[in-house]
mmCIF file of C-alpha atoms and ligand atoms in Angstrom:
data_model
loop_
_atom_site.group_PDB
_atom_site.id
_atom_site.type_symbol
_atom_site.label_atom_id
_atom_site.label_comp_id
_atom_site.label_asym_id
_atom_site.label_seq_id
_atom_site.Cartn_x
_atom_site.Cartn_y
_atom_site.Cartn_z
ATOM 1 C CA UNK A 25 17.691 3.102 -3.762
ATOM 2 C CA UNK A 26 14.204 1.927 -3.362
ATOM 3 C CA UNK A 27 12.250 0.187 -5.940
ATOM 4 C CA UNK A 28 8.874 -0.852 -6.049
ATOM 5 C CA UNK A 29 7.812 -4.599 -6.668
ATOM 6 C CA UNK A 30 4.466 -5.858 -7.505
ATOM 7 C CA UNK A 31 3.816 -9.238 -5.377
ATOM 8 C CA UNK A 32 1.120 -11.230 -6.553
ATOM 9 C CA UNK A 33 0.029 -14.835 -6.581
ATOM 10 C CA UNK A 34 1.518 -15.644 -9.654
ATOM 11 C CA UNK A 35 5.330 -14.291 -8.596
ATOM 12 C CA UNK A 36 5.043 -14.599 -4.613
ATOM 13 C CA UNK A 37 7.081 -17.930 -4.385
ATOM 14 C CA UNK A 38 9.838 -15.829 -5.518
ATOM 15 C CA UNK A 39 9.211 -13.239 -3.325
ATOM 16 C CA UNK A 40 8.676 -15.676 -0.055
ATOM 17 C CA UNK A 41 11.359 -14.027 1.818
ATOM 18 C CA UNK A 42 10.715 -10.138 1.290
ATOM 19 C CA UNK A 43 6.835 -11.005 1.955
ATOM 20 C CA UNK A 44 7.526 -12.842 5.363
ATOM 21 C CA UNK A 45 10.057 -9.775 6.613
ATOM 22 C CA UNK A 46 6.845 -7.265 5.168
ATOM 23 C CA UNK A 47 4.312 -9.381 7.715
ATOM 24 C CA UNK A 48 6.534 -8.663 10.812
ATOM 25 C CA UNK A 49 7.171 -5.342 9.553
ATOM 26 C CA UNK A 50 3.686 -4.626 9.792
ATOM 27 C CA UNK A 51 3.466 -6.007 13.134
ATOM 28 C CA UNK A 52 6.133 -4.434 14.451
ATOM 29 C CA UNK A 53 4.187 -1.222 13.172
ATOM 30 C CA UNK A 54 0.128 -1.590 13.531
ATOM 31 C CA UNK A 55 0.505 -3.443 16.796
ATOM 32 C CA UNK A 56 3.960 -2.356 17.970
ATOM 33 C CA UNK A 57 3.548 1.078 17.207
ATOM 34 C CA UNK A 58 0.038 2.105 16.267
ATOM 35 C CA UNK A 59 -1.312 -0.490 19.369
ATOM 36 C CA UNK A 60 -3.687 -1.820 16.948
ATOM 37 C CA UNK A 61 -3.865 -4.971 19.658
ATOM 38 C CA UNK A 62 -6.622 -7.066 17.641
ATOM 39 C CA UNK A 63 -4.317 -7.425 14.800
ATOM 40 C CA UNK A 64 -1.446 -8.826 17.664
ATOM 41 C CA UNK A 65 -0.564 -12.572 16.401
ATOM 42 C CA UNK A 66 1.889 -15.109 18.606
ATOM 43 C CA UNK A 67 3.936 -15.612 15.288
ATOM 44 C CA UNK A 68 4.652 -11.919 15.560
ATOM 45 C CA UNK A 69 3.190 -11.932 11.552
ATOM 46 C CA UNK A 70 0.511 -9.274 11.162
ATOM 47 C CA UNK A 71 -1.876 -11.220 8.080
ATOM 48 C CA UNK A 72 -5.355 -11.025 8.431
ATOM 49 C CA UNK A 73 -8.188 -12.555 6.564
ATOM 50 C CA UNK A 74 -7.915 -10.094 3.436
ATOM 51 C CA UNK A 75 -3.892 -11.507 2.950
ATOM 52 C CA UNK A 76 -5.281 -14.079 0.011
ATOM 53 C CA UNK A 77 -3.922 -14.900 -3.094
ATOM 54 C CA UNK A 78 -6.166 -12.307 -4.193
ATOM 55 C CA UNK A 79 -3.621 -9.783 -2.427
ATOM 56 C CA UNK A 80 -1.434 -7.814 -4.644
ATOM 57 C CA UNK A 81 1.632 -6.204 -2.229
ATOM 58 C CA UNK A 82 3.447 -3.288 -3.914
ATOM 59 C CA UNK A 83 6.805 -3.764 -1.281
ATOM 60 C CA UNK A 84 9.602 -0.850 -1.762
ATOM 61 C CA UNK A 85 12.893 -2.870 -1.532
ATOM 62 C CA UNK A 86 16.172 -1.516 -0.500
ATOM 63 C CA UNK A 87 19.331 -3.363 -1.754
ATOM 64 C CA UNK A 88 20.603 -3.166 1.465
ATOM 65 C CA UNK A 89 17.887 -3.177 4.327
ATOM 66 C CA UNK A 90 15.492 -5.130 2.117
ATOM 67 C CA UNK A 91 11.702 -4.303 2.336
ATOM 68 C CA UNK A 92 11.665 -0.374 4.269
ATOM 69 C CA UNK A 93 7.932 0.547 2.806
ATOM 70 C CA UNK A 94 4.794 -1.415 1.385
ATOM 71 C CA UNK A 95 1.114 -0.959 0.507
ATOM 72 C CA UNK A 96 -1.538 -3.894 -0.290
ATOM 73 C CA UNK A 97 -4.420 -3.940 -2.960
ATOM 74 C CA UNK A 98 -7.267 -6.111 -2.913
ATOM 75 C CA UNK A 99 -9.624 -6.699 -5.526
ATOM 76 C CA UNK A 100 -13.346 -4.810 -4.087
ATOM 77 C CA UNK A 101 -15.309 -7.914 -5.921
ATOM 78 C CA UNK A 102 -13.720 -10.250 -3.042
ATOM 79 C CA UNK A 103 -14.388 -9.573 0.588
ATOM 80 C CA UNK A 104 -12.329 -6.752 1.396
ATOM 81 C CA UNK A 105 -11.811 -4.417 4.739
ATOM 82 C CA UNK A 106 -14.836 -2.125 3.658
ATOM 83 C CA UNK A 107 -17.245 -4.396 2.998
ATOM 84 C CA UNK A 108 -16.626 -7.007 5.723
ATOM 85 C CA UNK A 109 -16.110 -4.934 8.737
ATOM 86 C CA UNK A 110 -16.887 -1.063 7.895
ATOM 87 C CA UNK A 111 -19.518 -0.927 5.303
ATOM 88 C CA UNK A 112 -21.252 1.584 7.483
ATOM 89 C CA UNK A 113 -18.564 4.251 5.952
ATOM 90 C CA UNK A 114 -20.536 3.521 2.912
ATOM 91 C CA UNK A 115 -23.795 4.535 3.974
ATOM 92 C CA UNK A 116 -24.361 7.468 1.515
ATOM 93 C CA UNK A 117 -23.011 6.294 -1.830
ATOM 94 C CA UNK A 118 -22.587 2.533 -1.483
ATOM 95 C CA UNK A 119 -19.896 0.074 -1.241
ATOM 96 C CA UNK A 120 -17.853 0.358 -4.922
ATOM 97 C CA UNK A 121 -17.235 -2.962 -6.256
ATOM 98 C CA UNK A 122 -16.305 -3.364 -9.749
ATOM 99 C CA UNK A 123 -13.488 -5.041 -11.952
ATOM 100 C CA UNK A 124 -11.285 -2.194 -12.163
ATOM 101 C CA UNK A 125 -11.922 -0.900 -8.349
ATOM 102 C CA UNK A 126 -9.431 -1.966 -5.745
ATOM 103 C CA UNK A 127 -9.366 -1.631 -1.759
ATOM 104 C CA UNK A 128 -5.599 0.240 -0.598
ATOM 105 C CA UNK A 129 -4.490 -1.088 2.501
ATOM 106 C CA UNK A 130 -1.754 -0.883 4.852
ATOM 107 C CA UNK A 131 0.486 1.741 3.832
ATOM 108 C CA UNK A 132 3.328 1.929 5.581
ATOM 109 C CA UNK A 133 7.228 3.096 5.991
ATOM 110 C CA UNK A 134 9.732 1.547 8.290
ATOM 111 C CA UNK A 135 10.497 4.264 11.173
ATOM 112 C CA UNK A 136 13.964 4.776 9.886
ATOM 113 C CA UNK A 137 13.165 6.206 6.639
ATOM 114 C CA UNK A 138 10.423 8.385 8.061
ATOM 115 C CA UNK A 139 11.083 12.504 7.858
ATOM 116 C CA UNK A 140 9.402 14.957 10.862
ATOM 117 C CA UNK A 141 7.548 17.789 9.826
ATOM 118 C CA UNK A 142 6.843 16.475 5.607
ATOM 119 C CA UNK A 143 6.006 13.719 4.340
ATOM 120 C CA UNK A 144 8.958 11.112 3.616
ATOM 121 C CA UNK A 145 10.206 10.404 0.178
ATOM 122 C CA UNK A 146 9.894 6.497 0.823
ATOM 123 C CA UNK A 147 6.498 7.776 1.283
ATOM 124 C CA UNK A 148 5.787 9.159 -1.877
ATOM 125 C CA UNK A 149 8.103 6.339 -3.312
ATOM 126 C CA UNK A 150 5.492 3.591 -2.111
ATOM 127 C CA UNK A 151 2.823 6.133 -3.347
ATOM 128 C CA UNK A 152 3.804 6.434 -6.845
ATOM 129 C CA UNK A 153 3.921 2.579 -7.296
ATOM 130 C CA UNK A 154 0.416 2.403 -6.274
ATOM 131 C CA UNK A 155 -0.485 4.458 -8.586
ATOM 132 C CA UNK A 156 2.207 3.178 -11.778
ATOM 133 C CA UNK A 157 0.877 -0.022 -10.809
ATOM 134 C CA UNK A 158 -2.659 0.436 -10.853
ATOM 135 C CA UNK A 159 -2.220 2.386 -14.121
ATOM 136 C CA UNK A 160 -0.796 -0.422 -15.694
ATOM 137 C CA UNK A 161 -3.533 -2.940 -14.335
ATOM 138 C CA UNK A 162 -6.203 -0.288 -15.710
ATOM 139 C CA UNK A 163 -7.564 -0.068 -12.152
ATOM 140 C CA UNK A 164 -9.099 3.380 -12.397
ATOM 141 C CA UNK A 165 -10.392 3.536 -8.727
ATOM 142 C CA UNK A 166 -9.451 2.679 -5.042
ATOM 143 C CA UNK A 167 -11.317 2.748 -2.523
ATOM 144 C CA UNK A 168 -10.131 3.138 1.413
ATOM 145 C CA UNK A 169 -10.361 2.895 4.746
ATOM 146 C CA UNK A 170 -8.488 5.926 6.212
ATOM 147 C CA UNK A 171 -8.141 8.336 8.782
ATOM 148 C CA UNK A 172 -9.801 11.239 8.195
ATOM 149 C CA UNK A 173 -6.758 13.705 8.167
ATOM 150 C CA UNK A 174 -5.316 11.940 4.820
ATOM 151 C CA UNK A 175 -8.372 14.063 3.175
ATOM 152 C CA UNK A 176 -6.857 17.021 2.302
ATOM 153 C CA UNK A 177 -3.333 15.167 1.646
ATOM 154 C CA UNK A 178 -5.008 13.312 -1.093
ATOM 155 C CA UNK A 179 -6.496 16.320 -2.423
ATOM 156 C CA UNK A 180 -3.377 18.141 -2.298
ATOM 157 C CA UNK A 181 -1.478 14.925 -4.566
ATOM 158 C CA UNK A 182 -4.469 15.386 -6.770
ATOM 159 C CA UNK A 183 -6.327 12.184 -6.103
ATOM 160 C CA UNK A 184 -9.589 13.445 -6.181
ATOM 161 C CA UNK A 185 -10.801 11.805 -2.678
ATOM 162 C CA UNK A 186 -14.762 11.481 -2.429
ATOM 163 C CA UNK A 187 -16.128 10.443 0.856
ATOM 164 C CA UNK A 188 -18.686 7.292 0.632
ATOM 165 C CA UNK A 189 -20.234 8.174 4.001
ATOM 166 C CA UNK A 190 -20.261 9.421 7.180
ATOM 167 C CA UNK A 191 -16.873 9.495 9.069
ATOM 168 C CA UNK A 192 -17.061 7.640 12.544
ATOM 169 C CA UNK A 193 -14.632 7.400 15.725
ATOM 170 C CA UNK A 194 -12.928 3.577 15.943
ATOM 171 C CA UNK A 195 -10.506 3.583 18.771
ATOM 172 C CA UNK A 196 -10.509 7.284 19.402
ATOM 173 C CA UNK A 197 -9.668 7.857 15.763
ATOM 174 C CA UNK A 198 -11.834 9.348 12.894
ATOM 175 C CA UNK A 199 -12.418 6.971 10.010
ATOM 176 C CA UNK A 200 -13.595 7.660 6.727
ATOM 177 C CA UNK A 201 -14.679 5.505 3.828
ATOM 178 C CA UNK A 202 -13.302 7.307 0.446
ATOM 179 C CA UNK A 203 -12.784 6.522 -3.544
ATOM 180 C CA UNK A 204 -9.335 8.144 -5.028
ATOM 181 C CA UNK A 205 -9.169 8.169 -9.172
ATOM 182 C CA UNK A 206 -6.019 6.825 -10.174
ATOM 183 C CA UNK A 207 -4.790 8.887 -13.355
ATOM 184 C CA UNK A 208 -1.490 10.035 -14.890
ATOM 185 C CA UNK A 209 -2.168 13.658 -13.374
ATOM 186 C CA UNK A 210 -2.628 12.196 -10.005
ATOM 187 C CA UNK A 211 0.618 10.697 -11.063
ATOM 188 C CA UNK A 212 2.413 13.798 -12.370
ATOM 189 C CA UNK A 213 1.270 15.733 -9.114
ATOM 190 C CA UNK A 214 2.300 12.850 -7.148
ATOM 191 C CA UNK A 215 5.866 12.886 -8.912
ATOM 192 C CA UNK A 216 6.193 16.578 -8.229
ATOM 193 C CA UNK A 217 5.657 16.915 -4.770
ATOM 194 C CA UNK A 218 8.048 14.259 -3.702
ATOM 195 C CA UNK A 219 10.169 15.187 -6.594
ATOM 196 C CA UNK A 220 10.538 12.188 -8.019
ATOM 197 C CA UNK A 221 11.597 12.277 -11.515
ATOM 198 C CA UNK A 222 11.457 8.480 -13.160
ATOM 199 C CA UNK A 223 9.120 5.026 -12.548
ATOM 200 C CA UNK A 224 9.440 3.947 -9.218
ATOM 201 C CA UNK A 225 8.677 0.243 -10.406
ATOM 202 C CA UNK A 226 11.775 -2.559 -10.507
ATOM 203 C CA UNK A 227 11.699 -4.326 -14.032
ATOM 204 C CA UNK A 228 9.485 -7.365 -14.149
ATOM 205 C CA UNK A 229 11.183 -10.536 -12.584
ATOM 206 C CA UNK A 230 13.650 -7.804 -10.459
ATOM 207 C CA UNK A 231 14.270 -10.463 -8.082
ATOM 208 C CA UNK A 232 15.765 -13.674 -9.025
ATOM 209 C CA UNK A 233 17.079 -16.301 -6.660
ATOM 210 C CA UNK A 234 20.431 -18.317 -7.728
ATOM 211 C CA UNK A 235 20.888 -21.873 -7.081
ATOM 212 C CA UNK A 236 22.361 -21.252 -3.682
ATOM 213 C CA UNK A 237 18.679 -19.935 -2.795
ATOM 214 C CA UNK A 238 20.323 -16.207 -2.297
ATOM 215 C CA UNK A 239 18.641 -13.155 -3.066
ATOM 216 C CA UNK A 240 19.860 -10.675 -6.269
ATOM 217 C CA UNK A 241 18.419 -7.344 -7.205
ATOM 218 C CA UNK A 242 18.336 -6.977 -11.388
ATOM 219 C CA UNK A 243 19.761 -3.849 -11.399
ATOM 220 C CA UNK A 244 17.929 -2.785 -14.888
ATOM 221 C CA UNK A 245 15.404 -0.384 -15.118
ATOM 222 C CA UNK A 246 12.206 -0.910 -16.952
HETATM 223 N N1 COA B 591 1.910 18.379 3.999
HETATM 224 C C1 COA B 591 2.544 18.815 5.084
HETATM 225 N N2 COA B 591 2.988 18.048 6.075
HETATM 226 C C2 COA B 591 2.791 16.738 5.958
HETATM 227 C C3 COA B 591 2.120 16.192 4.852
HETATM 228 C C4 COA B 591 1.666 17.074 3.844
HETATM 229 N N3 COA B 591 1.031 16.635 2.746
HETATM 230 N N4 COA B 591 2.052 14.863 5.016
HETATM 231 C C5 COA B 591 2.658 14.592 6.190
HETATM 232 N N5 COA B 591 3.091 15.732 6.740
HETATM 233 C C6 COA B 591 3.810 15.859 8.001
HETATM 234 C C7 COA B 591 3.033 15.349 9.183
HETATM 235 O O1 COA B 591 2.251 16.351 9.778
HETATM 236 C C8 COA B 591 4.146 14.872 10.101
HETATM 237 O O2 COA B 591 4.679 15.979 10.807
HETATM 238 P P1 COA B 591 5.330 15.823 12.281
HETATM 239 O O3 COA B 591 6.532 14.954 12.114
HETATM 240 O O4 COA B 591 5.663 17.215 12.635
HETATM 241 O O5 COA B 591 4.270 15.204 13.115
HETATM 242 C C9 COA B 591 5.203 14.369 9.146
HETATM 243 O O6 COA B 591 4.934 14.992 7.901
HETATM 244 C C10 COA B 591 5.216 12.889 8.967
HETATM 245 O O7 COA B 591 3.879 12.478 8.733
HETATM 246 P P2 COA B 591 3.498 11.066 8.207
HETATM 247 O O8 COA B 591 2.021 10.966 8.146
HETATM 248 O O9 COA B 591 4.231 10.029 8.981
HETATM 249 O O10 COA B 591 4.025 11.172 6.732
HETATM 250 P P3 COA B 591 4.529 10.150 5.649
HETATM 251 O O11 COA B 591 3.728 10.473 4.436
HETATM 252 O O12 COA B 591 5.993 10.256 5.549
HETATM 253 O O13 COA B 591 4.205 8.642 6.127
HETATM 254 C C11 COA B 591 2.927 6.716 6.627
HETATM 255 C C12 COA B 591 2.900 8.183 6.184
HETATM 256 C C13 COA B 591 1.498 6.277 6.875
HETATM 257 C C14 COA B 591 3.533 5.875 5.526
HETATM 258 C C15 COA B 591 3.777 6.573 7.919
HETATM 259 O O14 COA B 591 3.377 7.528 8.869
HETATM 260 C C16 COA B 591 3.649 5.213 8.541
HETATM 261 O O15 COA B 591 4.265 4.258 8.083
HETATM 262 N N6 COA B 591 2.840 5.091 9.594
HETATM 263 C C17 COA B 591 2.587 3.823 10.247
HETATM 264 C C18 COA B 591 1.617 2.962 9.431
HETATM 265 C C19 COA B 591 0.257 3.615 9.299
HETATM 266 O O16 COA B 591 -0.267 4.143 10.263
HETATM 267 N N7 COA B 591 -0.323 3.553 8.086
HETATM 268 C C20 COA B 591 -1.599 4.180 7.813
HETATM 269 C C21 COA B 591 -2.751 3.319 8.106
HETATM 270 S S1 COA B 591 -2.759 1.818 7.177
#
């Protein structure tokens, strides 16, 4: 079972271990996989200069394999991916930055627990504590920096994607600069097309560490 933790400055010393295995996860991924070489790193860590304490990381944890999918938020009154290195995707309608407006980043699922042909449940798992999460933070917006073929899968969760711009080629992919709305419909639609019936989120504090400095999962539900 996967559940979705919400890493931020003020609980990240407890989650030191799961964060560390979610940087080389997403090197093994964005440089391994996607060859996104400028974010390659000797340490084999994939951080960049948005991983602050500003960062909030929504990791899905497995019991078992320990973090298999993850997403990162950071707050769009910091420096964030838009507005430091593509705020020509928000040429038209401006960079958003406001209180309750966040910048998604670096979604991803481990290979294992991917699906051919549809869209994986750990997937929609990872999705749906974005959104919880943000819900429960009142963030009411997100804005991203995405290929241009997650368009219509936004539309189809009911996220209500609006293009800030024009879309332009970086590495022989199209990019596009978007806002999402986060609300419980996006939520509910969300829910149904994974099927996913309950909160994806662990309780608060679902990781504790005993005295022998070994990892426990609370196994209560909010
Ligand atoms: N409707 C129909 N088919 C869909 C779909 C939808 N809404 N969404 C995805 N699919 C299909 C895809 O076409 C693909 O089919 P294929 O296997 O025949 O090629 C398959 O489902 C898997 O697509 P994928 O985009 O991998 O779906 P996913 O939602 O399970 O996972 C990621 C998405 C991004 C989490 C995962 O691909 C990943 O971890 N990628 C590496 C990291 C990354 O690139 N992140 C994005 C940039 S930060």
């Amino acid at each position: 079972m996967i559940e979705v933790h919400a890493v931020t400055a003020r609980n990240r010393a407890r989650y030191h271990a799961y964060v560390e295995q979610h940087y080389r996860i997403r090197h093994d991924i964005y440089v391994g996989e996607r060859q996104w070489l400028e974010l390659a790193r000797p340490d084999g860590r994939e951080v960049d200069q948005f991983d602050t304490d500003d960062a909030t990381y929504l990791l899905g944890i497995d019991a078992e394999a320990g973090v298999v999918c993850g997403s990162r938020l950071v707050p769009t009154l910091k420096p964030h991916l838009m507005s430091e290195v593509f705020p020509d995707l928000a040429l038209i309608y401006g960079l958003p930055r406001a209180r309750d407006i966040y910048e998604w980043t670096r979604i991803f699922v481990v290979p294992e627990r991917r699906a051919s042909g549809r869209s994986c449940l750990a997937a929609g798992i990872i999705q749906c504590g974005v959104l919880e999460h943000c819900l429960s933070q009142r963030i009411r917006q997100l804005s991203i920096v995405t290929e241009s073929y997650w368009l219509p899968r936004f539309d189809e969760l009911g996220w209500r994607p609006r293009p800030l711009g024009l879309p332009m080629l970086k590495d022989g992919m199209s990019i596009v600069g978007i806002t999402v709305d986060i609300t419980r419909e996006a939520l509910e639609t969300t829910r149904d097309f994974y099927d996913i019936r309950n909160s994806v989120m662990a309780a608060p504090h679902g990781v504790r560490e005993d005295n022998r400095g070994k990892r426990h999962h609370a196994r209560e539900k909010a």
